Amino acid sequence: KSEKATKEERLRVAMASHRMIEDEAIQFIFQEMEDNLYRAFSNVQTPDQGESIWREVKVVRALKENLEWYANQRETLARG
């Protein structure tokens, strides 16, 4: 669906992403999620638990990185 988005729609997403990633509350939530997952990871009892928690860490990181990526696209989209 994102491939079919108009430039205007992509710019709106980029602007919203920028506002979100700059928001201290959003940054705090991401940091808390990562910290909690790392704490859980350090207390795992089985390799399966560790693998499951590590996947969650990667999902949280990917969400944050995607927000940052979209936020960085706003200048490119605004120029073009």
mmCIF file of N, CA and C in Angstrom:
data_model
loop_
_atom_site.group_PDB
_atom_site.id
_atom_site.type_symbol
_atom_site.label_atom_id
_atom_site.label_comp_id
_atom_site.label_asym_id
_atom_site.label_seq_id
_atom_site.Cartn_x
_atom_site.Cartn_y
_atom_site.Cartn_z
ATOM 1 N N LYS A 1 0.820 -1.195 0.000
ATOM 2 C CA LYS A 1 0.000 0.000 0.000
ATOM 3 C C LYS A 1 0.867 1.265 0.000
ATOM 4 N N SER A 2 2.012 1.232 0.684
ATOM 5 C CA SER A 2 2.857 2.431 0.735
ATOM 6 C C SER A 2 3.446 2.769 -0.629
ATOM 7 N N GLU A 3 3.633 1.754 -1.495
ATOM 8 C CA GLU A 3 4.161 2.035 -2.828
ATOM 9 C C GLU A 3 3.164 2.834 -3.653
ATOM 10 N N LYS A 4 1.864 2.686 -3.355
ATOM 11 C CA LYS A 4 0.825 3.377 -4.105
ATOM 12 C C LYS A 4 0.502 4.757 -3.527
ATOM 13 N N ALA A 5 1.110 5.086 -2.395
ATOM 14 C CA ALA A 5 0.832 6.372 -1.740
ATOM 15 C C ALA A 5 1.332 7.527 -2.598
ATOM 16 N N THR A 6 0.563 8.593 -2.574
ATOM 17 C CA THR A 6 0.981 9.790 -3.307
ATOM 18 C C THR A 6 2.118 10.459 -2.543
ATOM 19 N N LYS A 7 2.771 11.385 -3.230
ATOM 20 C CA LYS A 7 3.861 12.127 -2.587
ATOM 21 C C LYS A 7 3.334 12.888 -1.378
ATOM 22 N N GLU A 8 2.137 13.446 -1.499
ATOM 23 C CA GLU A 8 1.541 14.202 -0.398
ATOM 24 C C GLU A 8 1.294 13.291 0.816
ATOM 25 N N GLU A 9 0.794 12.086 0.569
ATOM 26 C CA GLU A 9 0.567 11.137 1.663
ATOM 27 C C GLU A 9 1.882 10.753 2.333
ATOM 28 N N ARG A 10 2.898 10.518 1.525
ATOM 29 C CA ARG A 10 4.214 10.162 2.075
ATOM 30 C C ARG A 10 4.786 11.306 2.905
ATOM 31 N N LEU A 11 4.582 12.531 2.434
ATOM 32 C CA LEU A 11 5.062 13.693 3.177
ATOM 33 C C LEU A 11 4.321 13.811 4.514
ATOM 34 N N ARG A 12 3.012 13.558 4.518
ATOM 35 C CA ARG A 12 2.254 13.598 5.776
ATOM 36 C C ARG A 12 2.764 12.559 6.762
ATOM 37 N N VAL A 13 3.063 11.349 6.268
ATOM 38 C CA VAL A 13 3.614 10.298 7.134
ATOM 39 C C VAL A 13 4.979 10.726 7.669
ATOM 40 N N ALA A 14 5.805 11.299 6.805
ATOM 41 C CA ALA A 14 7.143 11.736 7.221
ATOM 42 C C ALA A 14 7.056 12.830 8.281
ATOM 43 N N MET A 15 6.135 13.768 8.088
ATOM 44 C CA MET A 15 5.977 14.849 9.062
ATOM 45 C C MET A 15 5.470 14.307 10.401
ATOM 46 N N ALA A 16 4.509 13.401 10.349
ATOM 47 C CA ALA A 16 3.992 12.801 11.583
ATOM 48 C C ALA A 16 5.078 11.995 12.276
ATOM 49 N N SER A 17 5.870 11.257 11.510
ATOM 50 C CA SER A 17 6.968 10.478 12.086
ATOM 51 C C SER A 17 7.971 11.384 12.765
ATOM 52 N N HIS A 18 8.251 12.520 12.140
ATOM 53 C CA HIS A 18 9.194 13.477 12.718
ATOM 54 C C HIS A 18 8.668 13.999 14.057
ATOM 55 N N ARG A 19 7.387 14.361 14.081
ATOM 56 C CA ARG A 19 6.803 14.839 15.335
ATOM 57 C C ARG A 19 6.849 13.758 16.410
ATOM 58 N N MET A 20 6.576 12.519 16.020
ATOM 59 C CA MET A 20 6.568 11.434 17.000
ATOM 60 C C MET A 20 7.961 11.147 17.547
ATOM 61 N N ILE A 21 8.940 11.029 16.661
ATOM 62 C CA ILE A 21 10.277 10.631 17.092
ATOM 63 C C ILE A 21 10.945 11.736 17.903
ATOM 64 N N GLU A 22 10.508 12.975 17.717
ATOM 65 C CA GLU A 22 11.057 14.085 18.496
ATOM 66 C C GLU A 22 10.355 14.242 19.849
ATOM 67 N N ASP A 23 9.224 13.598 20.007
ATOM 68 C CA ASP A 23 8.439 13.709 21.236
ATOM 69 C C ASP A 23 9.144 12.964 22.373
ATOM 70 N N GLU A 24 9.365 13.648 23.488
ATOM 71 C CA GLU A 24 10.071 13.037 24.617
ATOM 72 C C GLU A 24 9.325 11.836 25.181
ATOM 73 N N ALA A 25 7.999 11.886 25.161
ATOM 74 C CA ALA A 25 7.211 10.758 25.676
ATOM 75 C C ALA A 25 7.420 9.514 24.810
ATOM 76 N N ILE A 26 7.460 9.704 23.499
ATOM 77 C CA ILE A 26 7.686 8.576 22.581
ATOM 78 C C ILE A 26 9.091 8.025 22.794
ATOM 79 N N GLN A 27 10.078 8.897 22.911
ATOM 80 C CA GLN A 27 11.451 8.451 23.158
ATOM 81 C C GLN A 27 11.526 7.661 24.471
ATOM 82 N N PHE A 28 10.836 8.154 25.494
ATOM 83 C CA PHE A 28 10.818 7.480 26.786
ATOM 84 C C PHE A 28 10.199 6.092 26.660
ATOM 85 N N ILE A 29 9.099 5.987 25.922
ATOM 86 C CA ILE A 29 8.427 4.692 25.750
ATOM 87 C C ILE A 29 9.350 3.699 25.052
ATOM 88 N N PHE A 30 9.995 4.136 23.973
ATOM 89 C CA PHE A 30 10.923 3.235 23.268
ATOM 90 C C PHE A 30 12.057 2.797 24.192
ATOM 91 N N GLN A 31 12.601 3.729 24.951
ATOM 92 C CA GLN A 31 13.704 3.402 25.853
ATOM 93 C C GLN A 31 13.248 2.425 26.937
ATOM 94 N N GLU A 32 12.073 2.654 27.492
ATOM 95 C CA GLU A 32 11.533 1.757 28.513
ATOM 96 C C GLU A 32 11.299 0.355 27.957
ATOM 97 N N MET A 33 10.758 0.279 26.738
ATOM 98 C CA MET A 33 10.529 -1.033 26.128
ATOM 99 C C MET A 33 11.850 -1.774 25.953
ATOM 100 N N GLU A 34 12.850 -1.075 25.418
ATOM 101 C CA GLU A 34 14.157 -1.717 25.232
ATOM 102 C C GLU A 34 14.757 -2.140 26.562
ATOM 103 N N ASP A 35 14.735 -1.246 27.544
ATOM 104 C CA ASP A 35 15.309 -1.569 28.856
ATOM 105 C C ASP A 35 14.613 -2.768 29.487
ATOM 106 N N ASN A 36 13.287 -2.785 29.422
ATOM 107 C CA ASN A 36 12.536 -3.908 29.995
ATOM 108 C C ASN A 36 12.847 -5.217 29.295
ATOM 109 N N LEU A 37 12.964 -5.152 27.974
ATOM 110 C CA LEU A 37 13.293 -6.367 27.235
ATOM 111 C C LEU A 37 14.709 -6.850 27.537
ATOM 112 N N TYR A 38 15.660 -5.917 27.670
ATOM 113 C CA TYR A 38 17.021 -6.322 28.020
ATOM 114 C C TYR A 38 17.065 -6.951 29.413
ATOM 115 N N ARG A 39 16.292 -6.373 30.344
ATOM 116 C CA ARG A 39 16.236 -6.971 31.683
ATOM 117 C C ARG A 39 15.638 -8.377 31.623
ATOM 118 N N ALA A 40 14.583 -8.525 30.865
ATOM 119 C CA ALA A 40 13.957 -9.843 30.710
ATOM 120 C C ALA A 40 14.932 -10.813 30.045
ATOM 121 N N PHE A 41 15.671 -10.317 29.060
ATOM 122 C CA PHE A 41 16.630 -11.164 28.342
ATOM 123 C C PHE A 41 17.729 -11.667 29.278
ATOM 124 N N SER A 42 18.136 -10.830 30.211
ATOM 125 C CA SER A 42 19.217 -11.232 31.117
ATOM 126 C C SER A 42 18.756 -12.261 32.145
ATOM 127 N N ASN A 43 17.444 -12.467 32.269
ATOM 128 C CA ASN A 43 16.915 -13.424 33.245
ATOM 129 C C ASN A 43 16.241 -14.639 32.614
ATOM 130 N N VAL A 44 16.543 -14.911 31.361
ATOM 131 C CA VAL A 44 15.873 -16.033 30.691
ATOM 132 C C VAL A 44 16.316 -17.364 31.287
ATOM 133 N N GLN A 45 15.399 -18.293 31.243
ATOM 134 C CA GLN A 45 15.662 -19.632 31.771
ATOM 135 C C GLN A 45 16.006 -20.639 30.674
ATOM 136 N N THR A 46 15.503 -20.397 29.467
ATOM 137 C CA THR A 46 15.744 -21.338 28.365
ATOM 138 C C THR A 46 16.176 -20.575 27.112
ATOM 139 N N PRO A 47 16.863 -21.261 26.209
ATOM 140 C CA PRO A 47 17.242 -20.616 24.946
ATOM 141 C C PRO A 47 16.029 -20.140 24.146
ATOM 142 N N ASP A 48 14.915 -20.878 24.209
ATOM 143 C CA ASP A 48 13.707 -20.461 23.492
ATOM 144 C C ASP A 48 13.174 -19.136 24.023
ATOM 145 N N GLN A 49 13.196 -18.966 25.336
ATOM 146 C CA GLN A 49 12.767 -17.697 25.924
ATOM 147 C C GLN A 49 13.677 -16.565 25.459
ATOM 148 N N GLY A 50 14.964 -16.821 25.475
ATOM 149 C CA GLY A 50 15.919 -15.807 25.038
ATOM 150 C C GLY A 50 15.708 -15.414 23.594
ATOM 151 N N GLU A 51 15.464 -16.393 22.734
ATOM 152 C CA GLU A 51 15.238 -16.115 21.317
ATOM 153 C C GLU A 51 13.959 -15.303 21.124
ATOM 154 N N SER A 52 12.928 -15.638 21.856
ATOM 155 C CA SER A 52 11.658 -14.922 21.767
ATOM 156 C C SER A 52 11.817 -13.466 22.201
ATOM 157 N N ILE A 53 12.494 -13.242 23.314
ATOM 158 C CA ILE A 53 12.695 -11.880 23.805
ATOM 159 C C ILE A 53 13.583 -11.097 22.842
ATOM 160 N N TRP A 54 14.621 -11.753 22.304
ATOM 161 C CA TRP A 54 15.509 -11.052 21.381
ATOM 162 C C TRP A 54 14.762 -10.613 20.126
ATOM 163 N N ARG A 55 13.802 -11.429 19.661
ATOM 164 C CA ARG A 55 12.978 -11.026 18.513
ATOM 165 C C ARG A 55 12.182 -9.772 18.850
ATOM 166 N N GLU A 56 11.674 -9.701 20.072
ATOM 167 C CA GLU A 56 10.921 -8.510 20.493
ATOM 168 C C GLU A 56 11.821 -7.280 20.530
ATOM 169 N N VAL A 57 13.057 -7.452 20.988
ATOM 170 C CA VAL A 57 14.007 -6.338 20.994
ATOM 171 C C VAL A 57 14.204 -5.835 19.560
ATOM 172 N N LYS A 58 14.357 -6.751 18.636
ATOM 173 C CA LYS A 58 14.571 -6.360 17.247
ATOM 174 C C LYS A 58 13.352 -5.649 16.670
ATOM 175 N N VAL A 59 12.151 -6.060 17.064
ATOM 176 C CA VAL A 59 10.938 -5.396 16.592
ATOM 177 C C VAL A 59 10.881 -3.962 17.107
ATOM 178 N N VAL A 60 11.179 -3.766 18.393
ATOM 179 C CA VAL A 60 11.170 -2.421 18.973
ATOM 180 C C VAL A 60 12.197 -1.535 18.265
ATOM 181 N N ARG A 61 13.372 -2.067 18.048
ATOM 182 C CA ARG A 61 14.415 -1.298 17.346
ATOM 183 C C ARG A 61 13.975 -0.949 15.931
ATOM 184 N N ALA A 62 13.372 -1.917 15.236
ATOM 185 C CA ALA A 62 12.925 -1.681 13.860
ATOM 186 C C ALA A 62 11.845 -0.603 13.817
ATOM 187 N N LEU A 63 10.926 -0.620 14.761
ATOM 188 C CA LEU A 63 9.890 0.417 14.812
ATOM 189 C C LEU A 63 10.511 1.794 14.969
ATOM 190 N N LYS A 64 11.447 1.900 15.882
ATOM 191 C CA LYS A 64 12.107 3.189 16.121
ATOM 192 C C LYS A 64 12.906 3.626 14.892
ATOM 193 N N GLU A 65 13.640 2.706 14.300
ATOM 194 C CA GLU A 65 14.436 3.031 13.112
ATOM 195 C C GLU A 65 13.551 3.435 11.942
ATOM 196 N N ASN A 66 12.387 2.778 11.789
ATOM 197 C CA ASN A 66 11.472 3.150 10.710
ATOM 198 C C ASN A 66 10.906 4.541 10.927
ATOM 199 N N LEU A 67 10.547 4.874 12.151
ATOM 200 C CA LEU A 67 10.081 6.231 12.446
ATOM 201 C C LEU A 67 11.160 7.248 12.105
ATOM 202 N N GLU A 68 12.394 6.946 12.498
ATOM 203 C CA GLU A 68 13.502 7.855 12.211
ATOM 204 C C GLU A 68 13.723 7.987 10.704
ATOM 205 N N TRP A 69 13.623 6.874 9.988
ATOM 206 C CA TRP A 69 13.827 6.902 8.542
ATOM 207 C C TRP A 69 12.766 7.770 7.879
ATOM 208 N N TYR A 70 11.509 7.553 8.219
ATOM 209 C CA TYR A 70 10.436 8.367 7.648
ATOM 210 C C TYR A 70 10.597 9.835 8.013
ATOM 211 N N ALA A 71 11.000 10.096 9.252
ATOM 212 C CA ALA A 71 11.213 11.483 9.677
ATOM 213 C C ALA A 71 12.292 12.138 8.833
ATOM 214 N N ASN A 72 13.331 11.403 8.507
ATOM 215 C CA ASN A 72 14.424 11.950 7.698
ATOM 216 C C ASN A 72 14.025 12.158 6.241
ATOM 217 N N GLN A 73 12.974 11.492 5.787
ATOM 218 C CA GLN A 73 12.531 11.622 4.394
ATOM 219 C C GLN A 73 11.746 12.904 4.141
ATOM 220 N N ARG A 74 11.305 13.577 5.202
ATOM 221 C CA ARG A 74 10.428 14.736 5.009
ATOM 222 C C ARG A 74 11.115 15.840 4.216
ATOM 223 N N GLU A 75 12.393 16.053 4.413
ATOM 224 C CA GLU A 75 13.092 17.116 3.667
ATOM 225 C C GLU A 75 13.202 16.761 2.192
ATOM 226 N N THR A 76 13.517 15.517 1.913
ATOM 227 C CA THR A 76 13.615 15.056 0.519
ATOM 228 C C THR A 76 12.272 15.169 -0.176
ATOM 229 N N LEU A 77 11.217 14.738 0.495
ATOM 230 C CA LEU A 77 9.890 14.789 -0.097
ATOM 231 C C LEU A 77 9.420 16.233 -0.299
ATOM 232 N N ALA A 78 9.734 17.086 0.641
ATOM 233 C CA ALA A 78 9.314 18.481 0.547
ATOM 234 C C ALA A 78 10.003 19.194 -0.620
ATOM 235 N N ARG A 79 11.233 18.804 -0.926
ATOM 236 C CA ARG A 79 11.974 19.433 -2.031
ATOM 237 C C ARG A 79 11.463 18.993 -3.384
ATOM 238 N N GLY A 80 11.121 17.693 -3.481
ATOM 239 C CA GLY A 80 10.800 17.103 -4.779
ATOM 240 C C GLY A 80 9.447 17.337 -5.200
#
